[in-house]
CSV table of C-alpha atoms in Angstrom, one decimal:
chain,number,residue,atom,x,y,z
A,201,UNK,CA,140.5,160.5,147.2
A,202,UNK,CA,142.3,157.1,147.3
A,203,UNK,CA,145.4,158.7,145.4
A,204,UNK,CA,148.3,161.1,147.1
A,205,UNK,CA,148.1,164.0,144.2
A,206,UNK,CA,144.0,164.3,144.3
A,207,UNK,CA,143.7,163.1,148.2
A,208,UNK,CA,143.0,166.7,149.7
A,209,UNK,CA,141.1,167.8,146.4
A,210,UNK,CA,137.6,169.2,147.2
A,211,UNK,CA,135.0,166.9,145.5
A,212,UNK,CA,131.7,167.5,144.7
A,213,UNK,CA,128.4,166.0,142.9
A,214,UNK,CA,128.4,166.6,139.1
A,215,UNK,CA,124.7,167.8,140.0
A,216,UNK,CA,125.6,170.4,143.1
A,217,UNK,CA,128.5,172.3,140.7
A,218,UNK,CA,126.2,174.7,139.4
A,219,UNK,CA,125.8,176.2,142.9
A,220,UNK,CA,130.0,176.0,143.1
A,221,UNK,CA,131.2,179.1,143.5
A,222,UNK,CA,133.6,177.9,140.7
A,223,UNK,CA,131.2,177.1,138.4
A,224,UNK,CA,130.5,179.4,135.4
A,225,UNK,CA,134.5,180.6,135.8
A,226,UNK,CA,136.0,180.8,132.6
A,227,UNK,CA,138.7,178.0,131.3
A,228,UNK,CA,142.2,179.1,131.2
A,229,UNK,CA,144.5,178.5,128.2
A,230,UNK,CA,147.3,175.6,129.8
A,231,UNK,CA,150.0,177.2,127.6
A,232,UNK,CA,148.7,180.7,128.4
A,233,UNK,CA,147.5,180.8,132.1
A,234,UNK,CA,146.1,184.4,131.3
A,235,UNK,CA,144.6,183.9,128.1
A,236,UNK,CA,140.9,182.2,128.0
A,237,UNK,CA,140.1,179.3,125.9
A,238,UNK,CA,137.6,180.7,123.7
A,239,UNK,CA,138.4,179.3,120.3
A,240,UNK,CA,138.2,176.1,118.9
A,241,UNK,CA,140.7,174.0,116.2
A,242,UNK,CA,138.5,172.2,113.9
A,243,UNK,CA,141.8,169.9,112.7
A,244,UNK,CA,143.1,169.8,116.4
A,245,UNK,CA,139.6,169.0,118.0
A,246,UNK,CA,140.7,171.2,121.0
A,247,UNK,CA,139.7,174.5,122.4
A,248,UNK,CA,142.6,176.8,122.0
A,249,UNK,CA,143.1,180.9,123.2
A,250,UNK,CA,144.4,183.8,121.0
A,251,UNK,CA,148.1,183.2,121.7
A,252,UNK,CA,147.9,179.9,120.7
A,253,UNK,CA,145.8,180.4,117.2
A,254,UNK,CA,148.9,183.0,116.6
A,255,UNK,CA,151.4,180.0,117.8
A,256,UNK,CA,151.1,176.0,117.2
A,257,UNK,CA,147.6,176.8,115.7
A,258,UNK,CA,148.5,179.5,112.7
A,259,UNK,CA,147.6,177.3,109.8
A,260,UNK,CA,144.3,175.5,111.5
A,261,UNK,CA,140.7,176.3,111.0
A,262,UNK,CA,139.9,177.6,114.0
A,263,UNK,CA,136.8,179.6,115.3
A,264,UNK,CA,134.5,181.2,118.3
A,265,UNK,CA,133.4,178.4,120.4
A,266,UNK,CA,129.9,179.7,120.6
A,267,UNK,CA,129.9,179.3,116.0
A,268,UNK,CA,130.8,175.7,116.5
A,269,UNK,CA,129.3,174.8,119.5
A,270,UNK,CA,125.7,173.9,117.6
A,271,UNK,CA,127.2,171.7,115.0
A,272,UNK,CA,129.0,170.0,117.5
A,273,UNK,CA,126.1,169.9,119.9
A,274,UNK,CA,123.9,168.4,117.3
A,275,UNK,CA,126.8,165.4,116.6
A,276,UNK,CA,126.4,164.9,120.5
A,277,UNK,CA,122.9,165.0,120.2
A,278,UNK,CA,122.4,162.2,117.6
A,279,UNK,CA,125.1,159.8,119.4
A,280,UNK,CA,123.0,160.7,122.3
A,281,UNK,CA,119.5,159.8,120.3
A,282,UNK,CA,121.8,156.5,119.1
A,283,UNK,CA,122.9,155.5,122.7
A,284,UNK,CA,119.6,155.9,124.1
A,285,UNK,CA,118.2,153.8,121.5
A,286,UNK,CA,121.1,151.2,122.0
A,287,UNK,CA,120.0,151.5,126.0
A,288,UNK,CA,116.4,150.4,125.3
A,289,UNK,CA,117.4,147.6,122.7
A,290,UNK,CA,119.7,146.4,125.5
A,291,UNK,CA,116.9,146.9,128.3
A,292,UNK,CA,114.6,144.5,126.2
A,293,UNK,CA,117.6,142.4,125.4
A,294,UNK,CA,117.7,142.1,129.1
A,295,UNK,CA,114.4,141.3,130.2
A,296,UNK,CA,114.3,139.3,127.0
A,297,UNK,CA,117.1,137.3,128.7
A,298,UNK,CA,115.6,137.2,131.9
A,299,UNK,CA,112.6,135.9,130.5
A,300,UNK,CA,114.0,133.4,128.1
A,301,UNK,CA,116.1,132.1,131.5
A,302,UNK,CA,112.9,131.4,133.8
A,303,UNK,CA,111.4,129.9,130.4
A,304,UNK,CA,114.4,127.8,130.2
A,305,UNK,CA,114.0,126.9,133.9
A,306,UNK,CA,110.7,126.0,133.4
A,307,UNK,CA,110.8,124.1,130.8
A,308,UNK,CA,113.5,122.0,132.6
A,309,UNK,CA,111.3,121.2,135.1
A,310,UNK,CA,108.8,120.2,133.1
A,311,UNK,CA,111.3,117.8,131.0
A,312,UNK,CA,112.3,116.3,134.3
A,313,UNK,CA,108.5,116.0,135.2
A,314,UNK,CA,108.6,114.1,131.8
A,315,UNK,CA,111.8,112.3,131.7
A,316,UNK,CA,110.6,111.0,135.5
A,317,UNK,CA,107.3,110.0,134.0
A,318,UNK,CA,108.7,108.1,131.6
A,319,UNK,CA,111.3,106.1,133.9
A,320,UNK,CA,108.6,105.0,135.7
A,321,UNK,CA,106.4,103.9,132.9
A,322,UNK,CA,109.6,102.3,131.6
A,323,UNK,CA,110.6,100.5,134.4
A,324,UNK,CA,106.7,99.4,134.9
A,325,UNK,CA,106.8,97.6,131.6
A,326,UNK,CA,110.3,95.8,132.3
A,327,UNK,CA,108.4,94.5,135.2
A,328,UNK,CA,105.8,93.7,133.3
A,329,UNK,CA,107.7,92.3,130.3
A,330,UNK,CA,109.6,90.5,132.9
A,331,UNK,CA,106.4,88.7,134.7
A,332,UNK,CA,105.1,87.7,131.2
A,333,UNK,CA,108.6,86.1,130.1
A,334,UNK,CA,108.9,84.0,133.3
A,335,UNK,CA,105.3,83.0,133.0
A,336,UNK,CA,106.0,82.5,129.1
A,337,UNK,CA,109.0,80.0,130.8
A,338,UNK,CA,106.6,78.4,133.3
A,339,UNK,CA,103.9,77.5,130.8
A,340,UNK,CA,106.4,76.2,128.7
A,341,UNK,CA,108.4,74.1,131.3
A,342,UNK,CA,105.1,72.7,132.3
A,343,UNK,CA,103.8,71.9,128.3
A,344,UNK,CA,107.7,70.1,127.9
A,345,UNK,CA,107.0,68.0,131.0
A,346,UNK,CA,103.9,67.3,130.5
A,347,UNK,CA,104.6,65.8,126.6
A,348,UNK,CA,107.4,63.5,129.0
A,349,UNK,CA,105.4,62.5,131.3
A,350,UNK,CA,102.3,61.5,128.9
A,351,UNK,CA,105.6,60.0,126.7
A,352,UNK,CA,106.9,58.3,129.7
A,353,UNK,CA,103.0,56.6,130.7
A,354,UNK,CA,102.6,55.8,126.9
A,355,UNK,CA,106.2,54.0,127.0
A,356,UNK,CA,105.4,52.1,130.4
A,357,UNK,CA,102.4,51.1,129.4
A,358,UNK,CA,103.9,49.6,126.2
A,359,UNK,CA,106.7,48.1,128.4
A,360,UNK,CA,104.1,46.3,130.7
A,361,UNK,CA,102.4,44.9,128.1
A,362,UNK,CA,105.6,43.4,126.7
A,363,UNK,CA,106.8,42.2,129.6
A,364,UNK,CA,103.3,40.4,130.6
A,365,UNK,CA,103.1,39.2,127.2
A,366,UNK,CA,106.8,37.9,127.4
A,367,UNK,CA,106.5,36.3,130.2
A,368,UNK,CA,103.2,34.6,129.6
A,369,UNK,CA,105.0,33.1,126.4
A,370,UNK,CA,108.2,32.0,128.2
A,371,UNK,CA,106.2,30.7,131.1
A,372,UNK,CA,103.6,28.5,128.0
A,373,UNK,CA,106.5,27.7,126.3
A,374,UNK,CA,108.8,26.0,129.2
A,375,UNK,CA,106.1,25.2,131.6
A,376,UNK,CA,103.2,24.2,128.8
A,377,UNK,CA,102.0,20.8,127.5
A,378,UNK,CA,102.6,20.7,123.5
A,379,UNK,CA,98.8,20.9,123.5
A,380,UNK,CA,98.5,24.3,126.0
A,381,UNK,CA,101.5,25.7,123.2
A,382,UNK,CA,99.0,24.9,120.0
A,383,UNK,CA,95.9,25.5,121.3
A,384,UNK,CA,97.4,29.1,123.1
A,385,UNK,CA,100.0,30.0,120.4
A,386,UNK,CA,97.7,32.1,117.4
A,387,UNK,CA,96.5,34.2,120.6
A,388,UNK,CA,100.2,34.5,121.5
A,389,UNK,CA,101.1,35.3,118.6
A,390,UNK,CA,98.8,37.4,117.6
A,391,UNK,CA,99.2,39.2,120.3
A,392,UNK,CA,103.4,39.7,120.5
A,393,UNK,CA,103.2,40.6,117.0
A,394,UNK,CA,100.3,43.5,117.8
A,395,UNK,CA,103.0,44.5,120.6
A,396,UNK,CA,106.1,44.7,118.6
A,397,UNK,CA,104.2,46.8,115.9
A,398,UNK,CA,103.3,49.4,118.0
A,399,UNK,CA,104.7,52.3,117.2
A,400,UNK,CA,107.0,54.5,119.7
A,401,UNK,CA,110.0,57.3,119.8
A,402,UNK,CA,113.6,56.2,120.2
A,403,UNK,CA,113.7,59.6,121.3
A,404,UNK,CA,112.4,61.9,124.2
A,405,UNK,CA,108.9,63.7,122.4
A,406,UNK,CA,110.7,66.9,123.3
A,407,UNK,CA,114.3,68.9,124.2
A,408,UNK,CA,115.5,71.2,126.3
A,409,UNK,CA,116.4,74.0,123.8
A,410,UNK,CA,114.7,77.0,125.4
A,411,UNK,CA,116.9,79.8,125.4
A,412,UNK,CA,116.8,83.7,125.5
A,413,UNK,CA,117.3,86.0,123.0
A,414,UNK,CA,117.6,90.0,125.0
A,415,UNK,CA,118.1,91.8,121.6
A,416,UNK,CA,114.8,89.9,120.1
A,417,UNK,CA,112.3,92.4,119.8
A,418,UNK,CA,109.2,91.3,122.0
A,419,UNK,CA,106.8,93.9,120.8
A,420,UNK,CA,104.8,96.3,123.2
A,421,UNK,CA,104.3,96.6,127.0
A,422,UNK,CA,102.2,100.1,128.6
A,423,UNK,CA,102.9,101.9,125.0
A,424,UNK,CA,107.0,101.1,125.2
A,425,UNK,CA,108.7,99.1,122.8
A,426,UNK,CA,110.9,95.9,124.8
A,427,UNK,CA,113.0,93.6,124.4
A,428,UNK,CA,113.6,90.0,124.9
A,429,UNK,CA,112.1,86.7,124.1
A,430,UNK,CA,112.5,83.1,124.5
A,431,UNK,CA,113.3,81.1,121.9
A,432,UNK,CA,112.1,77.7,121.9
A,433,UNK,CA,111.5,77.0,118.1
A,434,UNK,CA,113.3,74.3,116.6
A,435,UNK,CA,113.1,74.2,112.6
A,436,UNK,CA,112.4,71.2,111.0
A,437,UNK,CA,113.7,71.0,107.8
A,438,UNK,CA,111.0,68.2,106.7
A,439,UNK,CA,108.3,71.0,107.1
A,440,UNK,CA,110.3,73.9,105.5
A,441,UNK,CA,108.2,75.1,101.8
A,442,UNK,CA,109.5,76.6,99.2
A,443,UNK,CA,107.5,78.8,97.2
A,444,UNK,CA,107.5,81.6,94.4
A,445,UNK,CA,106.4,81.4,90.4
A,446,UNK,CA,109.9,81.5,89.5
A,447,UNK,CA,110.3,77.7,91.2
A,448,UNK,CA,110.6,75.3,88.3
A,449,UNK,CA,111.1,77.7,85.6
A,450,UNK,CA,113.1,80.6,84.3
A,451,UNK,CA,114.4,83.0,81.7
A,452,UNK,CA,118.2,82.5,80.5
A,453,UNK,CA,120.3,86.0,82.4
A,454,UNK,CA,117.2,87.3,83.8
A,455,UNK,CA,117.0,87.6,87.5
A,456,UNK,CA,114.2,84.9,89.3
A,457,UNK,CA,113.9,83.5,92.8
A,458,UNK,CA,112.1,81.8,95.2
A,459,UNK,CA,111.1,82.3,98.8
A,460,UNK,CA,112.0,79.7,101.4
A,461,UNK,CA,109.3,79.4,104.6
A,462,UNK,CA,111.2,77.8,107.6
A,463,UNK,CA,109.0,76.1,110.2
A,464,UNK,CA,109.6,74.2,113.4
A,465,UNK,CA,109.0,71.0,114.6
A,466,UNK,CA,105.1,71.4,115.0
A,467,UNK,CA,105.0,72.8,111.6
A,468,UNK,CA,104.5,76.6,112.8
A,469,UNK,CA,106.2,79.8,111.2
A,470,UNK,CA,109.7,80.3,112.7
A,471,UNK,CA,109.0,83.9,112.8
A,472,UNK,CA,112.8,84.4,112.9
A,473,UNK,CA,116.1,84.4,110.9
A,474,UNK,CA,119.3,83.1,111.5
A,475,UNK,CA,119.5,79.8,110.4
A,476,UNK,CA,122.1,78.4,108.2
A,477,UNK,CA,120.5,77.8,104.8
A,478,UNK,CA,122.5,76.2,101.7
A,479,UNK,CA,121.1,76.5,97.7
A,480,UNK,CA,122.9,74.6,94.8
A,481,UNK,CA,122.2,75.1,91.2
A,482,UNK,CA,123.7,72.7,88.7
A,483,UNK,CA,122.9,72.1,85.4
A,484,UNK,CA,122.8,68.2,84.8
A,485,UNK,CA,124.0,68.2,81.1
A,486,UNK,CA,127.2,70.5,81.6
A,487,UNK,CA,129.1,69.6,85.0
A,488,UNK,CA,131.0,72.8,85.0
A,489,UNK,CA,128.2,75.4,84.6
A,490,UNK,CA,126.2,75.8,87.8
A,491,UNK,CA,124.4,79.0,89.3
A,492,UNK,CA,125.7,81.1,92.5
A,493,UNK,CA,122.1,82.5,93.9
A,494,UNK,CA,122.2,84.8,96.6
A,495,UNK,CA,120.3,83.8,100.1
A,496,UNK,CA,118.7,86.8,101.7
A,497,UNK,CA,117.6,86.4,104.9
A,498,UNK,CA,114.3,88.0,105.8
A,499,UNK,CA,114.8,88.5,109.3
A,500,UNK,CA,111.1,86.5,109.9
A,501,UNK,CA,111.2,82.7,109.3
A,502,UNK,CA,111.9,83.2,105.4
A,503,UNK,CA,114.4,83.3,102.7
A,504,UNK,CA,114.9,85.2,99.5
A,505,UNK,CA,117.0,82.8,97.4
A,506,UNK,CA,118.3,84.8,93.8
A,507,UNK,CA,119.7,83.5,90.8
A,508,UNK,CA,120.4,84.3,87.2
A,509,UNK,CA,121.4,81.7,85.1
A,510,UNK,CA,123.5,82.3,82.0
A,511,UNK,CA,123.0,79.0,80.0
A,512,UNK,CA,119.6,77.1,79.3
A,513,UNK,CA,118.5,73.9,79.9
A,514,UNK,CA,117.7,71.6,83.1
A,515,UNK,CA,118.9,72.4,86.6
A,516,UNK,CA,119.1,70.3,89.5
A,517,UNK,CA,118.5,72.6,92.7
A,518,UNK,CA,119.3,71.7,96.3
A,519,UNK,CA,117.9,73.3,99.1
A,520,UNK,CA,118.7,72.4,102.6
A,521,UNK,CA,118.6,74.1,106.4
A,522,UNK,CA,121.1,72.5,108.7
A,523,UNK,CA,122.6,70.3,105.9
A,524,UNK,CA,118.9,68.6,105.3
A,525,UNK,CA,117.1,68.7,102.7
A,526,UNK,CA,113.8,71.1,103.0
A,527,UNK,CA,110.6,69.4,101.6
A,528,UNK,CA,109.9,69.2,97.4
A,529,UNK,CA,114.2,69.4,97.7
A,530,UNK,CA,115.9,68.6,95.5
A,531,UNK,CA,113.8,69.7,92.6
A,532,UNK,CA,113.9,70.3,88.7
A,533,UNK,CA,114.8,73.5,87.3
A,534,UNK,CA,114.1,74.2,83.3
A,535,UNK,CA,115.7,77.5,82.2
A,536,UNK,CA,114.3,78.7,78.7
A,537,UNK,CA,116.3,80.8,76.1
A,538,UNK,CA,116.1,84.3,77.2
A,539,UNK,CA,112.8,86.3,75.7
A,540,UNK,CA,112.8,86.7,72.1
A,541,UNK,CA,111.3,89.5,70.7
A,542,UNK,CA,109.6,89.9,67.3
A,543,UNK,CA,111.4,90.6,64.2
A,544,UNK,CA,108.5,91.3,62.0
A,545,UNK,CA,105.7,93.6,62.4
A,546,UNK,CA,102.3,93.3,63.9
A,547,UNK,CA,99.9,94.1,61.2
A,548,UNK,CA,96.8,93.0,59.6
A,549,UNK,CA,98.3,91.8,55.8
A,550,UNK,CA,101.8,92.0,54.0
A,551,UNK,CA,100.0,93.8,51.1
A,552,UNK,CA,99.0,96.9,53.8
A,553,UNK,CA,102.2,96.7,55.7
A,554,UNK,CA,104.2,97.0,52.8
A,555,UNK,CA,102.4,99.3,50.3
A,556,UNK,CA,101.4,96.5,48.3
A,557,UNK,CA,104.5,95.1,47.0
A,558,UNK,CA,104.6,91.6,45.6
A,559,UNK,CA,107.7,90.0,47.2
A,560,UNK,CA,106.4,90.9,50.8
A,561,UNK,CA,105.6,87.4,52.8
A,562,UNK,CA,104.1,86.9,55.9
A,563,UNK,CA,104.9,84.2,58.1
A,564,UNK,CA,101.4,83.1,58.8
A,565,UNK,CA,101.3,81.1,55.1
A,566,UNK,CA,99.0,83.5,53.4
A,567,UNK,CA,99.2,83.9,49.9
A,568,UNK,CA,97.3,86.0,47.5
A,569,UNK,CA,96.5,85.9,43.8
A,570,UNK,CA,98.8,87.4,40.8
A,571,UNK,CA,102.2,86.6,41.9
A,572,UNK,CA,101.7,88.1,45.9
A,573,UNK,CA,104.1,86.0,47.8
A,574,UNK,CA,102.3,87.2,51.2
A,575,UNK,CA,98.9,87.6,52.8
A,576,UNK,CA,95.8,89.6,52.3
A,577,UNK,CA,92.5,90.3,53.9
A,578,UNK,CA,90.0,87.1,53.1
A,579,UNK,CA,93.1,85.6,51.1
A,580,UNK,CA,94.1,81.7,51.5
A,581,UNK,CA,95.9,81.4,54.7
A,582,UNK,CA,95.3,84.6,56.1
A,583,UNK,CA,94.4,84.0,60.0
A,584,UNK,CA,91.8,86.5,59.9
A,585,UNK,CA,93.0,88.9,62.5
A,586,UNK,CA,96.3,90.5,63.2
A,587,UNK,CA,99.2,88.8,63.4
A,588,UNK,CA,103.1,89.0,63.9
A,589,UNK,CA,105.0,88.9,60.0
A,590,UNK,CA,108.2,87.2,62.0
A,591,UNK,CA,106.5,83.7,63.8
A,592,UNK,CA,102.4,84.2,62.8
A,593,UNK,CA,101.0,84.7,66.6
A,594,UNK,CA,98.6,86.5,66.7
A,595,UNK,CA,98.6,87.5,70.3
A,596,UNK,CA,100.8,90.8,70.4
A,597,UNK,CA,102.6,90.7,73.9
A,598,UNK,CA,103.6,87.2,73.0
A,599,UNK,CA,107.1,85.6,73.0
A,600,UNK,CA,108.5,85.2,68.7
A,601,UNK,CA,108.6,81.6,68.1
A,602,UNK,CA,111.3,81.8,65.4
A,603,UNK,CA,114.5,82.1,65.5
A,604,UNK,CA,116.3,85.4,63.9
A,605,UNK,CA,117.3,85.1,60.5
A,606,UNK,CA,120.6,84.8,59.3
A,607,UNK,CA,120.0,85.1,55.2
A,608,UNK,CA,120.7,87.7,54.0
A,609,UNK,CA,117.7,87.9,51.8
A,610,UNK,CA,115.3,87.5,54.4
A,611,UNK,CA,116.4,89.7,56.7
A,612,UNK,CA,116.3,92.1,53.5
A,613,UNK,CA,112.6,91.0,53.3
A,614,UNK,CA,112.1,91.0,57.1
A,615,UNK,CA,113.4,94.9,56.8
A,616,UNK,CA,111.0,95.4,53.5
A,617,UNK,CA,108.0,93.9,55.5
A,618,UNK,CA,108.6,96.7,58.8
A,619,UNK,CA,109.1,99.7,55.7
């Protein structure tokens, strides 16, 4: 209706054109205006008339509409059966959708409800975390001040009593008869030499090193994890241990350590890393071979210290935080000769371990009668149990107390003894 070619066209509802007058009037061929289209080209897909199967049609299957119309029908049909099937899936796609979109919108309300909940808990513990860190401050500021002030009455005191005492013996000695000075002067002295033995501090008792550390984690507060603390540790090197098994002794290229425990000043765990921490390992015989050990720190107040040596003897080791030595530094290392293991066998006799032959000996001294160079059960020498053929031990896990032969013929009768 909107176009000039089809504006005065008559249009009708597809549903009112069976009442039409027109409908039910047969289709006229567009080639042949008085020929009816009542054939239909299978190649051309097209309903055609008579003139034009005998025309631009000769060679195409063609046929009545009403023999094709059911195998066309029934193509329709199953698109039809597809499309409807393709409508419900969509419908459910689309309440799906619908559904998913107020779930979604639900959900992000409840989030919000969450992510709100949380802020506030959040922002409750900073508070909190914040009230116990300024009270932390304040109990602190008042234990430093108090330490000065009982410092400062202790040092007073002192300072009266030297002062009184002074002037008493300046006033006796200046203003006193020769007998006042003897008869007063063990007193005096006794008692100016009681004064300047007393012991005091050159030093205030405490500092002011209190200091805050916001990426310290400061545990819990309402079930969230904060952060900040104050720092007001000081390590003492005096009080730092060392400890471990590996301490004083160790194997020659085989990995040991020790474990360094920082504390402060009142001899408390640091509970913290961070401080600078220097090890030397030299040996005292050779002045060029010393060890490189490795420093781990812990994170928590202590120290993994590594080291492999790669020649024996005695070590001088050096431990010391903030260029001071830590206490039992320096100390005495011994490194043995790396673990040697058994050459021989670990059997009861030379004469079972080796099938009974003569020339078979045994470290542990045994002999046996008629030319048997090695040992034999009840035999002289034999240590009554099992024992090692290389060294004698008779403890099997145990380190071989020999060295490893380098004659020919024994390590022919070494090889005999483990046949």
């Amino acid at each position: 209706r909107r176009q000039k070619k089809t504006a005065s066209h008559a249009v009708t509802e597809l549903e009112n054109t069976k009442d039409c007058s027109q409908a039910g009037k047969p289709l006229l061929c567009h080639f042949h205006p008085t020929e009816e289209l009542r054939l239909f080209c299978e190649q051309c897909d097209q309903l055609v008339c008579q003139d034009c199967v005998l025309g631009r049609h000769r060679q195409h299957p063609c046929d009545f509409t009403g023999n094709v119309v059911h195998r066309h029908g029934d193509a329709l049909r199953e698109l039809l059966r597809d499309s409807q099937q393709h409508m419900d899936t969509l419908e459910d796609v689309l309440s799906q959708v619908d559904d998913m979109g107020s779930a979604v919108r639900s959900r992000a309300e409840a989030v919000a409800a969450e992510i709100c909940l949380f802020a506030r808990g959040y922002m409750k513990a900073i508070e909190e975390h914040q009230e116990r860190l300024l009270r932390q401050l304040q109990d602190l500021k008042v234990q430093k001040e108090n330490l000065l002030l009982l410092q400062k009455a202790q040092l007073q005191q002192l300072l009266l009593d030297m002062r009184t005492g002074v002037e008493f013996t300046e006033h006796l000695l200046t203003s006193g008869s020769d007998v006042d000075i003897l008869v007063t002067k063990g007193l005096v002295a006794s008692r100016l030499t009681k004064l300047n033995s007393t012991a005091y501090s050159t030093q205030p008792s405490v500092d002011n090193r209190i200091q805050f550390s916001p990426h310290e984690r400061a545990g819990q507060c309402c079930g969230y994890e904060v952060f900040g603390a104050i720092l007001n540790k000081v390590v003492d090197p005096a009080r730092c241990t060392l400890h471990g098994e590996d301490l004083h002794s160790a194997r020659q290229n085989q990995l040991s350590g020790f474990t360094l425990l920082c504390k402060d000043t009142t001899g408390e765990h640091m509970g913290r890393g961070g401080e600078p921490v220097r090890v030397t390992i030299t040996h005292k015989d050779k002045r060029d071979c010393a060890v490189k050990p490795t420093v781990c720190d812990n994170g928590d107040g202590t120290y993994r210290i590594s080291y492999s040596p790669e020649e024996p003897g005695l070590y001088a080791v050096c431990v010391c935080v903030k260029g001071q030595h830590v206490q039992g530094s320096p100390f005495t290392l011994m490194v043995k000769h790396k673990f040697c293991e058994h050459q021989g066998v670990f059997h009861c006799c030379t004469f079972c371990s080796s099938g009974g032959q003569k020339a078979a000996c045994c470290a542990c001294g045994g002999t046996m009668p008629g030319g048997y160079q090695g040992c034999g059960h009840g035999h002289k020498g034999h240590p009554g149990c099992h024992h090692w053929s290389c060294c004698g031990q008779v403890k099997e896990s145990s380190e071989c107390l020999c060295e490893p032969p380098s004659d020919t013929s024994q390590k022919s009768l070494l090889r005999t003894v483990a046949l």
